[in-house]
mmCIF file of C-alpha atoms and ligand atoms in Angstrom:
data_model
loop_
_atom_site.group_PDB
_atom_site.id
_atom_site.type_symbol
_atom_site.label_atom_id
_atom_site.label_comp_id
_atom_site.label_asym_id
_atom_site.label_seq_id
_atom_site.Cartn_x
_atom_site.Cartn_y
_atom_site.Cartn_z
ATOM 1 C CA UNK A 1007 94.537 98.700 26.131
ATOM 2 C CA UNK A 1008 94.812 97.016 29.496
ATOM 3 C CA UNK A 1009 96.222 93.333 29.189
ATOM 4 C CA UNK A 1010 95.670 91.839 33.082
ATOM 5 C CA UNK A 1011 93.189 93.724 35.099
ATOM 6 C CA UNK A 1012 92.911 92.717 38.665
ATOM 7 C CA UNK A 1013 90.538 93.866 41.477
ATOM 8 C CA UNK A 1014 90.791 93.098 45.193
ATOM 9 C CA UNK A 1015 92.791 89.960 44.158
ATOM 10 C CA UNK A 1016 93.565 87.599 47.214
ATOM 11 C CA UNK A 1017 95.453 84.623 47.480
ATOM 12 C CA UNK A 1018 95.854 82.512 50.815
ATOM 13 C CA UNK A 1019 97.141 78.872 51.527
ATOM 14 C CA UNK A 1020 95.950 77.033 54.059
ATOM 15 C CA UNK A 1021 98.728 74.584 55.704
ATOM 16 C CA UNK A 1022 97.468 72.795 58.507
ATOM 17 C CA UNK A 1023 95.950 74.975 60.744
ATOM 18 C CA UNK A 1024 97.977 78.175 59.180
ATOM 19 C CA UNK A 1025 96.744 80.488 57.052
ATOM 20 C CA UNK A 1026 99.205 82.427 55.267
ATOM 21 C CA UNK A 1027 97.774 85.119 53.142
ATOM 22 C CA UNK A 1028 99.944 85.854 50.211
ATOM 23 C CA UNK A 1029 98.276 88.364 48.360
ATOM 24 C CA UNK A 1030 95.820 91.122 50.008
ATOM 25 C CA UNK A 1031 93.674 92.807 48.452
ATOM 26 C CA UNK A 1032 95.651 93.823 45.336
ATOM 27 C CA UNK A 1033 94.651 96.289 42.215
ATOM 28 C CA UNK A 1034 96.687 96.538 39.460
ATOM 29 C CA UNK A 1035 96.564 97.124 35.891
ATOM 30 C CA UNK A 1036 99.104 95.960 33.216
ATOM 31 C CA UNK A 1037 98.897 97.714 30.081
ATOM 32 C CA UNK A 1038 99.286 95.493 26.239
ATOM 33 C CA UNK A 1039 103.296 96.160 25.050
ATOM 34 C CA UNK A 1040 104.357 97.807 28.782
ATOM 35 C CA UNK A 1041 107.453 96.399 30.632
ATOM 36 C CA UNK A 1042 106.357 95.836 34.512
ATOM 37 C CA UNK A 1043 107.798 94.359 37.362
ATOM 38 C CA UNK A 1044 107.300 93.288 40.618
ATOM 39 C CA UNK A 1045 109.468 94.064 43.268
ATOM 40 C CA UNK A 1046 109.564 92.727 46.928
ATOM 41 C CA UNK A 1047 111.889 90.772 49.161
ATOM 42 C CA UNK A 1048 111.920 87.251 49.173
ATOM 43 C CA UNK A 1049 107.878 85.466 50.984
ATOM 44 C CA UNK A 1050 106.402 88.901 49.385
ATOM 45 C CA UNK A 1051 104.236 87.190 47.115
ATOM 46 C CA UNK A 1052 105.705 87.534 43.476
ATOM 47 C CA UNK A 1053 105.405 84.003 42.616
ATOM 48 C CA UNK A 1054 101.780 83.913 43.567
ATOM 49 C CA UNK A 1055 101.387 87.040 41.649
ATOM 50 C CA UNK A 1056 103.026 85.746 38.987
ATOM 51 C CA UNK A 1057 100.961 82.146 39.311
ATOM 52 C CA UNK A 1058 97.939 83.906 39.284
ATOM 53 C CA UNK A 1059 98.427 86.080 36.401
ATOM 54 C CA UNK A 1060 99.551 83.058 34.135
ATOM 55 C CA UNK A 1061 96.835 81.085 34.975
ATOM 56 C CA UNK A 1062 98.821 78.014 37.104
ATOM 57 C CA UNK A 1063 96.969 78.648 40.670
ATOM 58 C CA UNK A 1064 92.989 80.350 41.000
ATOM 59 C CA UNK A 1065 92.902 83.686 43.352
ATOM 60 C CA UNK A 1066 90.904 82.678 46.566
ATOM 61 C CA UNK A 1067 89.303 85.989 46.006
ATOM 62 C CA UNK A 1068 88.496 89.258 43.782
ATOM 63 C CA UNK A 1069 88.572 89.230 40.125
ATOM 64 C CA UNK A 1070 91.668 88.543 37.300
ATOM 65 C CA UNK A 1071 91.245 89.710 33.743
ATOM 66 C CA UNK A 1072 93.836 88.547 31.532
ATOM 67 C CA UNK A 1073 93.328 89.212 27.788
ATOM 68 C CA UNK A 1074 89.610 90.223 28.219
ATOM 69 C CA UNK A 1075 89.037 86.635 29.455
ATOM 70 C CA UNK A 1076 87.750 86.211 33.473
ATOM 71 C CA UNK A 1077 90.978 83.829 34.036
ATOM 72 C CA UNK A 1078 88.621 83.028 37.600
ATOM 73 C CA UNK A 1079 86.354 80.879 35.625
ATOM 74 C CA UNK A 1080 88.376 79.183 33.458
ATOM 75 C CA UNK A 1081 88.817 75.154 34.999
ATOM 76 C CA UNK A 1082 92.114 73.181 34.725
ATOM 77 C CA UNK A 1083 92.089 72.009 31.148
ATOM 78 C CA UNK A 1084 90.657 75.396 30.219
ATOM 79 C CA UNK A 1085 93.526 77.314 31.809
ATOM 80 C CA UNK A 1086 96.063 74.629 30.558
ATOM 81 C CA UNK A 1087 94.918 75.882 27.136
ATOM 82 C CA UNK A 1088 94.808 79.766 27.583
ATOM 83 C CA UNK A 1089 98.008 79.030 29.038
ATOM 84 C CA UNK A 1090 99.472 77.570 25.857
ATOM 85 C CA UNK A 1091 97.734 80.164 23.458
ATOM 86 C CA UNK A 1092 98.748 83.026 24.799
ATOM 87 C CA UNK A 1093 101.148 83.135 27.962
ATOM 88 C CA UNK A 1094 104.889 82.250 27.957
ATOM 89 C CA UNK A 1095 107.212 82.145 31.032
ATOM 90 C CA UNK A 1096 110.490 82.261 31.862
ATOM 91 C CA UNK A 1097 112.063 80.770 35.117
ATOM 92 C CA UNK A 1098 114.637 81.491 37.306
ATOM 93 C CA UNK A 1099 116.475 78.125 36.449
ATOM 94 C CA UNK A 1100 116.082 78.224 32.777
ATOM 95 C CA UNK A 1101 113.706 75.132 32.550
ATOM 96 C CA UNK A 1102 115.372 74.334 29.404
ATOM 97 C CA UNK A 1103 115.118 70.134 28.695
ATOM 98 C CA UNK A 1104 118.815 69.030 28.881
ATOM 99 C CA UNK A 1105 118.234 66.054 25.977
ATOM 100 C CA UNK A 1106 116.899 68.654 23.443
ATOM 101 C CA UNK A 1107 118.860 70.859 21.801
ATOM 102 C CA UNK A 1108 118.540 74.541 21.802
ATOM 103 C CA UNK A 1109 116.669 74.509 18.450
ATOM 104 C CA UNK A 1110 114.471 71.666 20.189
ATOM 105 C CA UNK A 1111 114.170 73.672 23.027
ATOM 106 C CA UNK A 1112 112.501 76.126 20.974
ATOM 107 C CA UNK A 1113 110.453 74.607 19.028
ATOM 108 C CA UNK A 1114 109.034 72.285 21.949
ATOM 109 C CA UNK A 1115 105.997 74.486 22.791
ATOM 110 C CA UNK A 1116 105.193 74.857 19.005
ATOM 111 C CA UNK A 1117 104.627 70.925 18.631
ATOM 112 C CA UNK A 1118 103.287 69.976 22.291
ATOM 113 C CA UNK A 1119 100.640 73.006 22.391
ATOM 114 C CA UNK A 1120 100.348 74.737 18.821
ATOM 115 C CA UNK A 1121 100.877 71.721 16.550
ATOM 116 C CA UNK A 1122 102.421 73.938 13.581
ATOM 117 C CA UNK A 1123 103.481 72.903 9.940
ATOM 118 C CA UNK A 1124 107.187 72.142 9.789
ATOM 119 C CA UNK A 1125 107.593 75.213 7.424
ATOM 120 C CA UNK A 1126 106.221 77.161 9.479
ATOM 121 C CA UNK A 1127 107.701 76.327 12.743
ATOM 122 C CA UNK A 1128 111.678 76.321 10.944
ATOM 123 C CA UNK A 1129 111.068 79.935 10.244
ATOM 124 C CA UNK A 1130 109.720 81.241 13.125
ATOM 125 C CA UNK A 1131 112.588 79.198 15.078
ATOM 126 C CA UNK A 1132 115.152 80.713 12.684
ATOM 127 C CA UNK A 1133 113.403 84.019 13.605
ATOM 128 C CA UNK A 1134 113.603 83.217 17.179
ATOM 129 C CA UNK A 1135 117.438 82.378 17.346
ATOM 130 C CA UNK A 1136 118.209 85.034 15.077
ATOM 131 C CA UNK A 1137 116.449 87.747 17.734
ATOM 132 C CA UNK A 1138 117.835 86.351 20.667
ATOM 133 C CA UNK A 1139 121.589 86.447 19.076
ATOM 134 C CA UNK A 1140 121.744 82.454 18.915
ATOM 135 C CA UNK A 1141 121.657 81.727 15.143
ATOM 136 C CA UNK A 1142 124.980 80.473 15.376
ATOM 137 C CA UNK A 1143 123.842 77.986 18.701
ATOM 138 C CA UNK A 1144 121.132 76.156 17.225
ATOM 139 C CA UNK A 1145 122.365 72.678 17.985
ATOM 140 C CA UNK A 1146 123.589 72.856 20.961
ATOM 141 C CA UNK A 1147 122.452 71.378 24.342
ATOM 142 C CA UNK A 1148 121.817 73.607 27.164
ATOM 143 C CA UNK A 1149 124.457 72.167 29.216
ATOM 144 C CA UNK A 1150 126.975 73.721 26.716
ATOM 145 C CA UNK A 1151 125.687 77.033 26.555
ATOM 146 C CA UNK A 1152 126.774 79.602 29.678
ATOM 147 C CA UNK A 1153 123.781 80.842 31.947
ATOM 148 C CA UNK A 1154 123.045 83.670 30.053
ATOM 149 C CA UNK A 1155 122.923 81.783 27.024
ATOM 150 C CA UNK A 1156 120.482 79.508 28.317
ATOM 151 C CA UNK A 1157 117.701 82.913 29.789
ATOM 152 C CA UNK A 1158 118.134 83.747 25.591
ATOM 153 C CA UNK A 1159 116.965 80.245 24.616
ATOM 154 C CA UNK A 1160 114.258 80.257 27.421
ATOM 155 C CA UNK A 1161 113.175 83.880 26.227
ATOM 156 C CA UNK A 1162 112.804 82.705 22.464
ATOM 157 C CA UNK A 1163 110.560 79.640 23.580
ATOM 158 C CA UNK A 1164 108.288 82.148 25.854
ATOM 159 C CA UNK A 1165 107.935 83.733 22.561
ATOM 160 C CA UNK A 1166 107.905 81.698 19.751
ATOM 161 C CA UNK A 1167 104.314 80.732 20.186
ATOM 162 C CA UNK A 1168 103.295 84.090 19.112
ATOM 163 C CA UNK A 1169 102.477 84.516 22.785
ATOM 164 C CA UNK A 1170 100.881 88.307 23.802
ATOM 165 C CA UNK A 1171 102.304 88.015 27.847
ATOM 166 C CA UNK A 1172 105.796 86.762 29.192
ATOM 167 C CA UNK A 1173 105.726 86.476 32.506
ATOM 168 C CA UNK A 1174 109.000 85.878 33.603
ATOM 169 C CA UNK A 1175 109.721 84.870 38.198
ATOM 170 C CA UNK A 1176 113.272 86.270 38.814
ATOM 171 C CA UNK A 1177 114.756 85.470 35.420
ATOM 172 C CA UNK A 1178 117.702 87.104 36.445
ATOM 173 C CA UNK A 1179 118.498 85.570 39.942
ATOM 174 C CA UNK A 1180 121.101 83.196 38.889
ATOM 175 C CA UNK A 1181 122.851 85.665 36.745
ATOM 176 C CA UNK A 1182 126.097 87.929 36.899
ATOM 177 C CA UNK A 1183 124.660 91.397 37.085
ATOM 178 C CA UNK A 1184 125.949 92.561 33.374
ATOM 179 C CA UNK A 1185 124.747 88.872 32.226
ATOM 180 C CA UNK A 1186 121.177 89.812 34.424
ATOM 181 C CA UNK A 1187 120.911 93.798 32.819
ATOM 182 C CA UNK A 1188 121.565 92.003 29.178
ATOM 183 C CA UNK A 1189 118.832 89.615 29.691
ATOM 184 C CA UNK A 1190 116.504 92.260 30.614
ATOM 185 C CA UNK A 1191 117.615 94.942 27.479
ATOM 186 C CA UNK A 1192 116.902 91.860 25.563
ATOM 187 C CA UNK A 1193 113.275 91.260 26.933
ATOM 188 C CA UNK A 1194 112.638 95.351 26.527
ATOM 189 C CA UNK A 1195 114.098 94.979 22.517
ATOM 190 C CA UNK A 1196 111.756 91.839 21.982
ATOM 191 C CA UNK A 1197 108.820 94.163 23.536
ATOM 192 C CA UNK A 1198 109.846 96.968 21.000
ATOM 193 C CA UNK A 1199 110.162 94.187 18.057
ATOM 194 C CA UNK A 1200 107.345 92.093 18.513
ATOM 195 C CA UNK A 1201 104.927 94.048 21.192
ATOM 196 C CA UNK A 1202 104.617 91.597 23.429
ATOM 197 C CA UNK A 1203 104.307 92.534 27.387
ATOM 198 C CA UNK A 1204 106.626 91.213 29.365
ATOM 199 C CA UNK A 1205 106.224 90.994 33.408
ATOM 200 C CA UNK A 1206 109.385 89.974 35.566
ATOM 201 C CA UNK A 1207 109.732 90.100 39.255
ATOM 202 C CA UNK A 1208 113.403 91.011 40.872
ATOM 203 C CA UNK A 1209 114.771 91.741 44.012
ATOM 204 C CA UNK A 1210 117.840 93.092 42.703
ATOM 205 C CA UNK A 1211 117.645 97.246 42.819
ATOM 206 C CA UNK A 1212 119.527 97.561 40.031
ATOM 207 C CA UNK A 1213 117.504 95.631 37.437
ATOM 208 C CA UNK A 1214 114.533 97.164 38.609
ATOM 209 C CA UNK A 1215 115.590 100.313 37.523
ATOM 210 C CA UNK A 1216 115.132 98.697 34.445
ATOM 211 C CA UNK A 1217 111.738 98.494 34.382
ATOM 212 C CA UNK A 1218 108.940 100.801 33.090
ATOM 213 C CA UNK A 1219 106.201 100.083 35.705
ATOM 214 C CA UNK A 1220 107.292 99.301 38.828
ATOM 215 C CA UNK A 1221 104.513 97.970 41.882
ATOM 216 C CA UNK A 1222 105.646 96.980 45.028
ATOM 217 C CA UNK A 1223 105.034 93.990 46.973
ATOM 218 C CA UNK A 1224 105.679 93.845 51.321
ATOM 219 C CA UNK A 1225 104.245 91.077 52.808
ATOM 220 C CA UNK A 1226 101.026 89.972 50.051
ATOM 221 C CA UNK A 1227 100.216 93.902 49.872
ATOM 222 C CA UNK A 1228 100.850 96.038 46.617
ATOM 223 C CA UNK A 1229 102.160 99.164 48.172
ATOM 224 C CA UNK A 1230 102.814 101.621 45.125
ATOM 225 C CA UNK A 1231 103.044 102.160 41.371
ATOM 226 C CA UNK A 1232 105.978 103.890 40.180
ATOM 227 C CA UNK A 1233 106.392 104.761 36.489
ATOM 228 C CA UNK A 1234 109.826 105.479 36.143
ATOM 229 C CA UNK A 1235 109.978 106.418 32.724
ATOM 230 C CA UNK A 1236 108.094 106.851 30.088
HETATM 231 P P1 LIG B 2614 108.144 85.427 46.668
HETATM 232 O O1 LIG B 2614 108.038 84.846 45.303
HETATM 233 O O2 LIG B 2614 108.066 86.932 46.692
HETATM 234 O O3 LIG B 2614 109.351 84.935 47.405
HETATM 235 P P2 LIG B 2614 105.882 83.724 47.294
HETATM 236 O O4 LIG B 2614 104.777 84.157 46.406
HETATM 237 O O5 LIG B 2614 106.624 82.503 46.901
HETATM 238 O O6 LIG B 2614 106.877 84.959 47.532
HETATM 239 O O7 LIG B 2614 105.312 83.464 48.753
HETATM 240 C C1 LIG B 2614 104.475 84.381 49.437
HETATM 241 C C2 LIG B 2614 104.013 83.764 50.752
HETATM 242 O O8 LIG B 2614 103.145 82.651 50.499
HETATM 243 C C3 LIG B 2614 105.145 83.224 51.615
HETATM 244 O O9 LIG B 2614 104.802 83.407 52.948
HETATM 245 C C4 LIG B 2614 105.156 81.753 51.259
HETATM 246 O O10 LIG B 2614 105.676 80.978 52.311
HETATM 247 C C5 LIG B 2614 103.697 81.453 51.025
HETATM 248 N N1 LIG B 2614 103.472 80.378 50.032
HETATM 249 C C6 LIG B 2614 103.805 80.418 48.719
HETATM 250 N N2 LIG B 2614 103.439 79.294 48.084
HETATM 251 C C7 LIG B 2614 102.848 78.509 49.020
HETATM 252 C C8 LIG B 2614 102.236 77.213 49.007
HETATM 253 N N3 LIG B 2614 102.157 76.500 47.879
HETATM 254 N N4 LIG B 2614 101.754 76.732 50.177
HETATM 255 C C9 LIG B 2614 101.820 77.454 51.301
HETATM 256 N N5 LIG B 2614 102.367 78.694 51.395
HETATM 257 C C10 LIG B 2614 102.878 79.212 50.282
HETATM 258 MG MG1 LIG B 2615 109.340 83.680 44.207
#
């Protein structure tokens, strides 16, 4: 089943009298459970990708499926709620809130977007911490916890909503590179767990490796495909 389906996507931004054209013409297909990234030096376009696939920015052309919904139509408060039913992200800088604890942390999305029972939420948090090897770190704030400590907490709130799409914009950039090839064994064993799909952008050759489907970004254009394994 394909998850994100887009055809002759564009994306440009118009500064002044500029335009710069971040995305050209791209097809791509992301398939539900898959492990994708996209790879491209740094002004390729990844974070517009990205932006466009989870719904925070509108293509200035082509058409964006994301789970069988035409993401092109949907308007602000529309997206802002597709957004929080079915997307999580991860970020380069964690994005974790520094007052909260890492149980908080967690549980933030499920009270601000998914307004949960307090049974319910406690044990999918538990089940949360207990995947991402922080049962033990609970109450802790994030500026106690080391960096890759803090991607784990981040990856358990992308998830904990029962989301079906990560999308995560160079979650490993500010990481050592075991810390950054952890992180990323630990997205691929929450896709085997819980199926979710899980699209990261890199430009580190090594953790690309790591990744099942591999397109290529140079300058806003999606060069190639590469499945390197199965
Ligand atoms: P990457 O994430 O691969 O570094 P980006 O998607 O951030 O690339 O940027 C792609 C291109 O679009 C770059 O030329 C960048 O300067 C431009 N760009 C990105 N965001 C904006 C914006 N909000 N306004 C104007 N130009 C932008
Ligand atoms: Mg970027």
């Amino acid at each position: 089943m394909s998850l994100v389906q887009a055809n002759h996507l564009r994306k440009s931004y118009r500064m002044g009298e500029v335009t710069v054209e971040a995305i050209k013409d791209a097809d791509f297909t992301i398939q539900a459970a898959s492990f994708v990234s996209f790879v491209g030096p740094s002004g390729s376009g990844k974070s517009t990708l990205l932006n466009l696939i989870g719904c925070l920015d509108q293509p200035s052309g082509g058409t964006l499926r994301v789970l069988d919904t035409d993401v092109t139509t949907l308007d602000r408060k529309a997206a802002a709620a597709f957004r929080g039913e079915h997307i999580g992200f991860v970020f380069q800088d964690f994005n974790l809130v520094p007052v909260l604890s890492v149980y908080e942390n967690i549980e933030y999305p499920l009270l601000m977007v998914q307004n949960r029972p307090p049974a319910e939420r406690k044990a999918r948090i538990e089940q949360m911490l207990e995947a991402v090897g922080m049962a033990e770190l609970g109450g802790k704030r994030p500026d106690q916890l080391s960096g890759g400590q803090k991607q784990r907490v981040a990856v358990a709130r992308a998830l904990v909503t029962n989301a079906k799409l990560v999308l995560a914009d160079e979650p490993t950039a500010n990481l050592d590179h075991d810390t950054a090839y952890r992180i990323i064994e630990l997205m691929k064993s929450m896709r085997d767990e819980f199926g979710t799909t899980f699209v990261f952008s890199t430009h580190d050759a090594k953790i690309m490796q790591e990744a099942e489907v591999l397109y290529t970004l140079e300058d806003g254009r999606l060069s190639c495909e590469e499945v390197t394994h199965a």
